[in-house]
C-alpha positions as CSV (number, residue, x, y, z in Angstrom):
1,X,110.0,109.1,101.4
2,X,106.9,108.4,99.7
3,X,103.9,109.6,101.3
4,X,99.9,109.5,101.1
5,X,98.8,113.0,102.4
6,X,95.6,114.9,102.8
7,X,96.6,118.3,104.0
8,X,98.1,121.4,102.8
9,X,101.7,121.7,101.3
10,X,102.8,123.7,104.3
11,X,101.9,120.8,106.8
12,X,103.1,118.5,104.1
13,X,106.5,120.1,103.9
14,X,106.7,120.4,107.9
15,X,105.9,117.3,109.3
16,X,107.2,115.2,106.2
17,X,110.3,117.3,106.8
18,X,110.3,116.5,110.5
19,X,110.2,112.7,110.1
20,X,113.1,112.7,107.4
21,X,115.1,114.9,110.0
22,X,114.6,112.9,112.8
23,X,115.9,109.6,111.0
24,X,118.4,111.1,108.8
25,X,120.1,112.9,111.9
26,X,119.9,110.0,113.9
27,X,122.0,108.1,111.2
28,X,124.2,110.8,110.8
29,X,124.5,111.2,114.9
30,X,123.6,114.6,114.7
31,X,121.9,114.5,118.2
32,X,120.9,118.4,118.3
33,X,118.9,118.1,115.2
34,X,117.1,115.1,116.5
35,X,116.2,116.8,119.8
36,X,115.1,119.6,117.5
37,X,112.3,117.5,116.1
38,X,110.7,116.8,119.7
39,X,108.1,118.3,122.0
40,X,109.3,119.0,125.4
41,X,107.6,115.5,126.4
42,X,107.6,112.6,124.1
43,X,105.8,109.4,124.4
44,X,108.0,106.7,123.3
45,X,106.9,102.8,123.2
46,X,109.9,100.8,121.8
47,X,108.6,97.5,123.9
48,X,108.5,95.8,120.6
49,X,112.0,95.6,120.6
50,X,112.8,95.5,124.1
51,X,112.8,98.5,125.2
52,X,110.5,100.8,127.6
53,X,107.3,102.7,127.3
54,X,106.8,106.1,129.0
55,X,106.9,110.1,128.5
56,X,110.5,111.5,128.0
57,X,112.4,114.6,127.4
58,X,114.3,114.9,124.3
59,X,117.3,114.8,126.5
60,X,116.4,111.2,128.2
61,X,115.4,109.8,124.4
62,X,118.8,110.9,122.8
63,X,120.7,109.7,125.9
64,X,119.3,106.4,125.5
65,X,119.8,106.1,121.8
66,X,123.4,107.3,122.3
67,X,124.2,104.4,124.4
68,X,123.6,102.1,121.2
69,X,123.6,103.7,118.1
70,X,127.1,105.2,117.9
71,X,128.3,101.6,118.6
72,X,127.8,100.5,115.1
73,X,129.8,101.4,112.1
74,X,126.6,102.8,110.6
75,X,123.0,102.8,111.1
76,X,120.5,103.5,108.0
77,X,117.0,104.4,108.4
78,X,114.6,104.0,105.5
79,X,111.2,105.5,106.4
80,X,108.3,105.2,103.7
81,X,104.8,104.6,103.0
82,X,104.2,108.0,105.1
83,X,100.4,108.7,105.7
84,X,99.4,111.4,108.1
85,X,96.2,113.4,109.0
86,X,96.0,116.9,110.6
87,X,93.2,118.5,112.7
88,X,94.3,122.0,113.9
89,X,97.3,121.8,116.3
90,X,97.1,118.0,116.1
91,X,98.3,115.2,113.7
92,X,99.1,111.8,113.5
93,X,101.2,110.0,110.9
94,X,101.9,106.4,110.1
95,X,105.0,105.2,108.5
96,X,106.9,101.5,107.8
97,X,110.6,101.7,108.0
98,X,113.6,99.5,107.3
99,X,116.7,100.0,109.6
100,X,120.1,98.5,109.0
101,X,122.5,98.5,111.8
102,X,126.1,97.3,110.4
103,X,129.5,96.3,112.5
104,X,132.2,94.0,111.6
105,X,130.9,92.8,108.4
106,X,127.7,91.7,109.9
107,X,124.2,93.2,110.4
108,X,121.3,93.4,112.2
109,X,118.2,94.8,110.2
110,X,114.4,95.4,111.5
111,X,111.4,95.8,109.3
112,X,109.0,98.1,111.3
113,X,106.0,100.3,111.7
114,X,105.6,103.6,113.6
115,X,102.7,105.4,114.6
116,X,103.5,108.8,115.7
117,X,101.9,111.9,117.1
118,X,102.7,115.8,116.6
119,X,101.8,118.9,118.4
120,X,102.0,122.5,116.6
121,X,103.4,125.0,118.7
122,X,104.1,128.7,117.6
123,X,103.5,127.7,114.2
124,X,106.2,124.6,114.3
125,X,105.3,121.1,114.4
126,X,107.1,118.8,117.0
127,X,107.2,115.1,117.5
128,X,105.0,114.2,120.7
129,X,104.5,110.3,120.5
130,X,106.7,107.4,118.6
131,X,105.2,103.9,118.9
132,X,106.9,101.1,117.2
133,X,105.9,97.9,116.0
134,X,108.0,95.2,115.0
135,X,107.0,93.4,112.1
136,X,110.3,91.2,111.5
137,X,114.0,91.3,112.0
138,X,117.0,89.4,110.2
139,X,120.7,89.0,110.7
140,X,122.5,89.0,113.9
141,X,121.0,90.7,116.9
142,X,124.0,90.0,119.1
143,X,125.3,93.1,117.5
144,X,123.3,94.9,119.8
145,X,125.3,93.8,122.8
146,X,128.7,94.5,121.1
147,X,127.4,98.2,120.0
148,X,126.5,98.9,123.6
149,X,129.7,97.6,124.9
150,X,131.5,99.7,122.1
151,X,130.0,102.6,123.4
152,X,130.4,101.8,127.1
153,X,134.4,101.2,126.2
154,X,134.4,104.5,124.1
155,X,135.0,102.2,121.1
156,X,133.1,104.5,118.9
157,X,133.4,103.7,115.2
158,X,133.6,106.8,113.0
159,X,131.2,107.6,110.2
160,X,133.2,107.0,106.8
161,X,132.2,108.3,103.9
162,X,131.3,105.8,100.8
163,X,134.6,105.9,98.6
164,X,134.6,103.9,95.4
165,X,130.7,103.8,94.2
166,X,131.2,103.7,90.6
167,X,130.5,99.9,90.2
168,X,127.3,100.2,92.3
169,X,126.1,103.4,90.6
170,X,127.0,101.4,87.1
171,X,124.6,98.5,88.3
172,X,122.0,101.0,89.1
173,X,122.2,102.9,85.7
174,X,122.2,99.3,83.9
175,X,118.7,98.7,85.4
176,X,117.5,102.1,84.5
177,X,118.5,101.9,81.0
178,X,117.2,98.0,80.8
179,X,120.3,96.5,79.7
180,X,120.8,93.2,81.2
181,X,124.5,92.7,79.8
182,X,125.4,95.9,81.3
183,X,124.0,94.7,84.6
184,X,125.7,91.5,84.6
185,X,128.7,93.3,83.8
186,X,128.9,94.9,87.4
187,X,128.6,91.5,89.0
188,X,131.5,88.8,89.9
189,X,130.9,85.4,88.2
190,X,130.3,83.9,91.7
191,X,127.9,86.7,92.8
192,X,125.4,85.7,95.8
193,X,122.4,88.1,96.1
194,X,120.3,87.7,99.5
195,X,116.9,88.9,99.9
196,X,116.2,88.2,103.8
197,X,112.7,90.1,104.0
198,X,111.2,88.4,101.1
199,X,107.7,87.0,101.2
200,X,106.7,83.2,100.6
201,X,106.9,82.8,96.8
202,X,109.8,85.2,96.1
203,X,113.5,83.9,96.3
204,X,115.4,84.8,99.3
205,X,118.8,83.8,97.8
206,X,120.4,83.9,94.3
207,X,123.8,82.5,93.5
208,X,126.0,82.7,90.5
209,X,126.0,84.8,87.4
210,X,123.8,82.6,85.5
211,X,121.1,82.5,88.1
212,X,121.3,86.4,88.2
213,X,121.0,86.4,84.2
214,X,117.5,84.4,85.0
215,X,116.5,86.6,87.8
216,X,117.0,90.2,86.3
217,X,116.1,89.1,82.7
218,X,112.4,89.3,83.8
219,X,112.3,92.7,84.8
220,X,114.2,94.3,81.6
221,X,111.0,95.3,80.6
222,X,110.3,97.3,83.4
223,X,110.7,101.2,83.3
224,X,112.8,101.8,86.5
225,X,114.4,104.7,88.1
226,X,116.4,104.8,91.3
227,X,117.0,107.3,93.9
228,X,119.9,106.3,95.9
229,X,122.3,107.7,98.9
230,X,125.6,106.0,99.7
231,X,127.2,105.4,103.2
232,X,130.5,104.0,103.7
233,X,131.8,101.3,106.3
234,X,135.1,100.7,108.1
235,X,135.9,98.7,104.9
236,X,135.9,100.5,101.8
237,X,134.8,97.4,99.8
238,X,131.7,97.4,101.7
239,X,129.1,100.1,100.6
240,X,125.5,100.6,102.1
241,X,122.8,102.1,99.7
242,X,119.3,103.7,100.8
243,X,117.2,103.6,97.7
244,X,113.6,104.1,96.4
245,X,112.5,102.8,93.3
246,X,110.2,103.9,90.8
247,X,108.9,101.3,88.4
248,X,106.3,100.5,85.7
249,X,106.0,96.6,85.1
250,X,105.7,95.3,81.7
251,X,101.9,94.9,82.5
252,X,101.7,98.8,83.0
253,X,101.4,98.5,86.8
254,X,103.2,100.7,89.4
255,X,105.5,99.1,91.7
256,X,107.3,101.4,93.8
257,X,109.1,99.7,96.9
258,X,112.0,101.3,99.2
259,X,115.1,99.6,100.1
260,X,118.5,99.3,102.0
261,X,121.2,97.6,100.2
262,X,124.6,96.2,101.3
263,X,127.2,95.8,98.5
264,X,130.5,93.9,98.8
265,X,133.1,94.5,95.9
266,X,135.8,91.7,95.1
267,X,139.3,92.3,94.2
268,X,138.3,93.1,90.4
269,X,136.0,95.6,91.5
270,X,133.0,93.9,91.1
271,X,129.9,93.3,93.2
272,X,130.4,89.8,94.8
273,X,127.8,89.9,97.2
274,X,124.8,92.4,97.9
275,X,121.9,92.0,100.4
276,X,118.9,93.7,99.4
277,X,116.3,94.5,102.1
278,X,112.9,95.8,101.2
279,X,109.3,96.1,102.2
280,X,107.7,92.7,101.5
281,X,104.2,94.0,101.6
282,X,104.9,96.3,99.1
283,X,106.1,93.5,97.1
284,X,103.1,91.3,97.7
285,X,100.9,94.3,96.5
286,X,102.5,95.2,93.3
287,X,104.9,92.6,92.1
288,X,103.5,90.4,89.2
289,X,102.3,86.9,90.1
290,X,102.2,87.8,93.8
291,X,99.4,88.9,95.7
292,X,98.5,89.8,99.3
293,X,98.1,87.2,101.9
294,X,94.5,88.0,103.1
295,X,91.7,90.1,102.0
296,X,92.6,92.4,104.7
297,X,94.9,95.1,106.0
298,X,96.3,92.5,108.5
299,X,96.4,88.8,108.7
300,X,92.9,88.0,109.9
301,X,90.8,88.0,106.9
302,X,90.2,84.9,104.3
303,X,93.6,84.1,102.5
304,X,93.6,85.3,98.7
305,X,94.5,81.8,97.6
306,X,91.2,80.6,99.3
307,X,89.4,80.7,96.2
308,X,87.3,83.8,97.4
309,X,87.0,86.3,94.6
310,X,86.9,90.2,95.4
311,X,85.3,92.5,93.0
312,X,85.2,96.3,93.0
313,X,81.4,97.7,92.8
314,X,79.6,101.0,92.9
315,X,76.2,101.9,93.7
316,X,74.3,105.2,94.6
317,X,73.2,106.5,98.0
318,X,71.5,110.0,98.2
319,X,73.1,111.3,95.0
320,X,76.5,110.1,95.7
321,X,78.5,107.1,94.4
322,X,79.5,104.5,97.1
323,X,82.4,102.3,96.4
324,X,82.5,98.7,97.8
325,X,83.9,95.3,97.7
326,X,81.7,92.2,96.7
327,X,83.3,88.8,98.1
328,X,82.1,85.4,96.1
329,X,82.9,81.9,97.8
330,X,85.3,79.7,96.2
331,X,84.1,77.8,93.3
332,X,81.4,80.3,92.6
333,X,78.9,79.3,90.1
334,X,77.0,81.7,87.9
335,X,73.8,79.9,87.7
336,X,73.7,79.4,91.5
337,X,71.7,81.6,94.2
338,X,73.7,82.4,97.5
339,X,73.0,83.8,101.0
340,X,74.2,87.3,101.2
341,X,75.9,89.3,104.1
342,X,76.1,93.2,104.0
343,X,79.0,93.8,106.5
344,X,79.8,97.3,108.3
345,X,82.5,98.4,110.8
346,X,83.1,100.4,113.6
347,X,82.7,104.3,113.5
348,X,84.9,106.3,111.6
349,X,86.2,102.9,109.7
350,X,86.9,101.9,106.1
351,X,85.8,98.7,104.4
352,X,89.5,97.5,104.3
353,X,89.4,97.3,108.1
354,X,87.1,94.7,110.1
355,X,84.4,94.6,106.9
356,X,86.7,93.2,104.4
357,X,88.2,90.7,106.9
358,X,84.7,89.5,108.3
359,X,83.2,89.7,104.8
360,X,86.2,87.6,103.2
361,X,85.9,85.0,105.9
362,X,82.0,84.7,105.2
363,X,82.8,84.3,101.6
364,X,85.1,81.5,102.4
365,X,82.1,79.6,104.2
366,X,80.0,79.9,100.9
367,X,78.3,83.2,101.7
368,X,78.4,86.2,99.3
369,X,79.1,89.5,101.2
370,X,79.4,92.9,100.4
371,X,81.2,95.9,102.0
372,X,81.2,99.4,101.2
373,X,82.5,102.8,102.4
374,X,80.0,105.0,103.9
375,X,79.2,108.6,102.5
376,X,81.9,110.7,103.0
377,X,84.5,108.2,104.3
378,X,87.5,105.9,102.4
379,X,86.9,105.6,98.7
380,X,82.9,106.6,98.4
381,X,82.0,110.3,97.3
382,X,80.4,112.8,99.9
383,X,81.0,116.0,101.5
384,X,81.8,117.3,104.2
385,X,84.1,114.2,104.7
386,X,84.3,111.8,107.8
387,X,80.9,112.8,109.2
388,X,79.6,110.2,111.8
389,X,76.0,110.9,111.0
390,X,73.3,107.8,111.7
391,X,70.9,108.9,109.3
392,X,73.4,108.9,106.5
393,X,74.6,105.8,107.3
394,X,71.4,103.9,107.8
395,X,70.3,105.1,104.3
396,X,73.7,103.6,103.0
397,X,72.9,100.3,104.5
398,X,69.7,100.7,102.7
399,X,71.0,101.6,99.5
400,X,73.4,98.6,99.8
401,X,70.5,96.4,100.0
402,X,68.9,98.1,96.9
403,X,72.2,97.2,95.2
404,X,72.6,93.4,96.4
405,X,68.9,92.4,95.7
406,X,69.5,93.2,92.0
407,X,72.6,90.6,91.8
408,X,71.5,87.7,89.9
409,X,73.2,85.3,92.5
410,X,71.4,87.0,95.4
411,X,68.9,84.8,97.4
412,X,66.7,87.2,98.5
413,X,65.3,85.0,101.2
414,X,68.8,85.0,102.9
415,X,70.0,88.2,103.5
416,X,71.8,89.1,106.6
417,X,72.9,92.3,108.2
418,X,76.2,92.0,109.8
419,X,77.5,95.1,111.9
420,X,80.6,95.3,113.9
421,X,81.1,97.8,116.9
422,X,79.2,100.9,116.0
423,X,77.6,100.2,113.1
424,X,75.5,97.9,114.9
425,X,73.2,100.3,115.8
426,X,73.1,101.8,112.3
427,X,72.4,98.0,111.2
428,X,69.7,97.4,113.6
429,X,67.6,100.4,112.4
430,X,68.1,99.5,108.8
431,X,66.9,95.9,110.0
432,X,64.0,97.3,111.8
433,X,62.9,99.4,108.8
434,X,63.5,97.2,105.8
435,X,62.2,93.8,105.8
436,X,64.5,92.6,102.9
437,X,67.1,91.9,105.8
438,X,66.0,88.6,107.2
439,X,68.6,88.3,110.0
440,X,70.6,90.4,112.1
441,X,74.0,89.7,113.5
442,X,75.8,92.1,115.6
443,X,79.6,91.1,116.5
444,X,81.3,93.3,119.4
445,X,78.4,95.8,119.1
446,X,79.0,99.1,120.4
447,X,75.1,100.1,121.4
448,X,74.3,103.3,123.2
449,X,71.3,105.6,123.8
450,X,71.7,109.3,125.0
451,X,72.0,108.3,128.4
452,X,74.8,105.8,128.1
453,X,76.4,108.2,125.9
454,X,76.3,110.9,128.7
455,X,77.8,108.9,131.0
456,X,80.9,108.2,128.7
457,X,81.2,111.7,127.2
458,X,80.5,113.8,130.5
459,X,84.2,112.9,131.4
460,X,85.5,114.6,128.4
461,X,86.5,118.5,128.4
462,X,83.3,120.4,128.3
463,X,81.4,117.2,128.5
464,X,78.6,116.3,126.8
465,X,77.1,119.8,126.5
466,X,80.5,121.3,125.4
467,X,80.8,118.6,122.4
468,X,77.1,119.3,121.4
469,X,77.7,123.0,121.5
470,X,80.9,122.2,119.3
471,X,78.8,120.5,116.8
472,X,76.4,123.1,116.6
473,X,79.4,125.6,115.8
474,X,81.0,123.3,113.4
475,X,77.7,122.9,111.3
476,X,77.2,126.7,111.5
477,X,80.8,127.0,110.1
478,X,80.2,124.5,107.3
479,X,77.2,126.3,106.3
480,X,78.8,129.9,106.2
481,X,82.4,129.0,104.7
482,X,82.0,125.3,103.3
483,X,85.0,124.1,105.8
484,X,84.4,121.8,108.3
485,X,86.5,121.7,111.5
486,X,88.0,118.3,112.3
487,X,89.4,116.5,115.5
488,X,91.5,113.5,115.2
489,X,89.4,110.4,115.4
490,X,92.1,108.5,117.4
491,X,94.9,110.1,119.5
492,X,96.8,109.0,122.7
493,X,97.5,112.3,123.3
494,X,94.8,114.9,122.5
495,X,91.9,114.8,124.8
496,X,89.6,116.5,122.1
497,X,89.9,113.6,119.8
498,X,86.7,111.3,119.2
499,X,88.5,108.5,120.7
500,X,90.7,109.5,123.7
501,X,92.1,107.1,126.1
502,X,95.9,106.9,126.7
503,X,98.1,103.8,126.9
504,X,97.0,101.9,123.6
505,X,93.6,102.0,124.3
506,X,92.4,102.8,120.8
507,X,95.5,101.2,118.9
508,X,93.8,99.8,116.4
509,X,93.1,102.9,114.8
510,X,96.9,104.2,115.2
511,X,98.8,101.2,114.6
512,X,100.1,100.7,111.0
513,X,100.1,96.7,111.9
514,X,96.7,96.7,112.8
515,X,94.2,99.3,110.9
516,X,95.9,102.4,110.2
517,X,97.8,103.8,107.0
518,X,96.5,105.3,103.9
519,X,93.4,103.5,103.7
520,X,92.1,105.1,106.8
521,X,91.6,108.8,107.6
522,X,92.3,109.5,111.2
523,X,90.0,112.3,111.2
524,X,86.5,113.0,112.7
525,X,84.2,115.8,111.7
526,X,83.4,118.1,114.8
527,X,79.7,118.5,113.5
528,X,79.4,114.5,114.3
529,X,79.2,115.0,118.0
530,X,75.5,115.8,117.6
531,X,74.2,112.8,115.9
532,X,76.6,110.3,117.7
533,X,75.7,111.5,121.2
534,X,71.8,111.7,120.5
535,X,71.6,108.5,118.6
536,X,69.5,105.6,120.2
537,X,70.9,102.2,119.1
538,X,69.3,100.5,121.9
539,X,65.4,101.1,121.9
540,X,64.9,100.5,118.3
541,X,65.3,96.2,119.5
542,X,61.4,96.4,120.1
543,X,60.9,97.1,116.5
544,X,62.8,94.3,115.3
545,X,61.0,91.4,114.0
546,X,63.7,89.3,112.2
547,X,66.0,86.9,114.1
548,X,69.0,88.4,115.9
549,X,72.4,86.8,116.8
550,X,74.9,88.8,118.9
551,X,78.6,87.8,119.7
552,X,80.4,90.1,122.2
553,X,82.7,90.0,125.3
554,X,81.9,91.2,128.8
555,X,85.3,92.9,128.4
556,X,84.5,94.7,125.0
557,X,82.7,98.0,124.2
558,X,79.6,98.9,126.5
559,X,78.5,95.4,127.2
560,X,75.5,96.7,129.3
561,X,74.1,98.4,126.0
562,X,74.3,95.1,124.2
563,X,72.5,93.5,127.2
564,X,69.7,96.1,127.2
565,X,69.2,95.8,123.5
566,X,69.0,91.9,123.6
567,X,66.3,92.1,126.4
568,X,64.1,94.3,124.6
569,X,64.0,92.2,121.4
570,X,60.8,90.4,121.0
571,X,61.5,87.9,118.4
572,X,63.9,84.9,118.2
573,X,67.4,85.9,119.7
574,X,70.6,84.4,120.7
575,X,73.6,85.9,122.4
576,X,77.0,84.5,122.6
577,X,79.9,85.9,124.9
578,X,83.4,85.4,124.0
579,X,84.9,86.7,127.2
580,X,88.5,85.4,126.3
581,X,88.5,88.4,124.1
582,X,88.5,92.2,124.0
583,X,86.7,94.6,121.9
584,X,89.8,95.3,119.6
585,X,91.1,91.6,119.7
586,X,87.3,91.0,118.0
587,X,88.4,93.5,115.2
588,X,91.9,92.1,114.1
589,X,93.2,89.2,115.9
590,X,93.1,85.9,113.9
591,X,92.0,83.8,117.0
592,X,89.4,86.0,118.1
593,X,88.1,86.9,114.7
594,X,87.8,83.2,113.6
595,X,86.0,82.5,117.1
596,X,83.7,85.2,116.2
597,X,83.2,84.1,112.5
598,X,82.8,80.4,113.5
599,X,80.0,81.4,116.1
600,X,78.2,83.3,113.2
601,X,78.8,80.8,110.2
602,X,77.2,78.1,112.5
603,X,74.3,80.6,113.6
604,X,73.9,81.4,109.6
605,X,74.0,77.9,108.5
């Protein structure tokens, strides 16, 4: 189970091992081991697969699983792409998973994402929340009812060990040896390979030995190794395999995917059929000739085949190096000057989230666009990490302007600052202070001042004063020890997290189907409370002379702040209310984002 981690080895072993135990014990029907991974009360949300949501005890959870899973001959879970973040005795983790449910020579499989939370008690970590997102499912979902019926009738298929695995092992060994003839020697002449989760542009079915020769000859130049585990079924000629591939392509590019395979042996012992399930997103991001669908961590960005080009760029800010993405329009001409937008996102966010999404869509419409990670966030330098400091972020925006005005294709009279959510206040300050920004555009702006902040955060444990005191202590601790205290940026369970409202209120930051995962660190430096709670992103409107365009929703974040900001503007101004959408929809949902970007492009053009 490959992981992206940012914590010490003890936490890595504990939480990673706990996740592995949860899934492997479930497949082994070791219900005591399953329950041992869980906190006294666990919030579960399986509504994406037709289940329910709510707090349950470990006994209740396991009882529900026992009504279904033992009715299959085999279940095999393959968790992978694990990323997690630890703040004292709280942690969140995201992961993807493949899961195959096999019964009567048929299967039902799902490709899902999990966002999870953990609580540390008496030195041990325990699962406290598990929320499933359904990416795709294939096979025969009617097997669910058959499995439930098996359990209700006490027809529990026994777990059968895999028996003759020699041919399948020879298949993997031949791949590792890059020996095409040895690979083909394990296959029946009429062999069929199915890849039901394959993305567009990659085959989902290959039939016959000659087609297999063509399919596999292309990978014989790839260095390959496979960790594999075998599982038997009621039919000794059908074997399930959970495996992970570590591959370097002939271009020298790493390609590491996770798989579940179903292999059927013919009478001569050769493989006559195999069904290979894998993570299609990993394939799109790593396989030669393929590419991700959009310039974003989800599907709302511009299509990568739209003609938009993304470049990695670097520029300095206050002595540290910031990393960004520069998006250029289709049919880009090196001799032309283009309007430019600098695009920034919500607090704690990274460029791969809503900034890349909005920027790539602007580029698709002929506007060159720059995104970047602020100091201490994402791929940019800066210590301490994950500090939400308005002064630093405003300085970073000005550094981005310094960089982009020197670009040979920038039209210096057409530079727009576009802030999404919390960075709207930072972008507003940068606009007031820097006349090189010719227009200000704010999308779903979170605009607050100390008065509004106090109304919001006095409801938190310790209230506003408690948070300010915690920030003071955190700064002192960092000065004394070089170690910054952190809380989780978003949590469904921890009231001390920066964004705490239960029941999926901040699902965007936790859900791998939206914006969570390896790019985003779900951590918030405790010292951030002081600059955040004392920041005034509203009264600066009086100092802005440039034209301003606002797109917001009355059901979005602090709409009263946006209205106050708008009322204080003295110059040319327009506000557009997209009340059909809420705040987080304007972060990632294609319909909402396209509606917002349509308004922005119409305004800029």
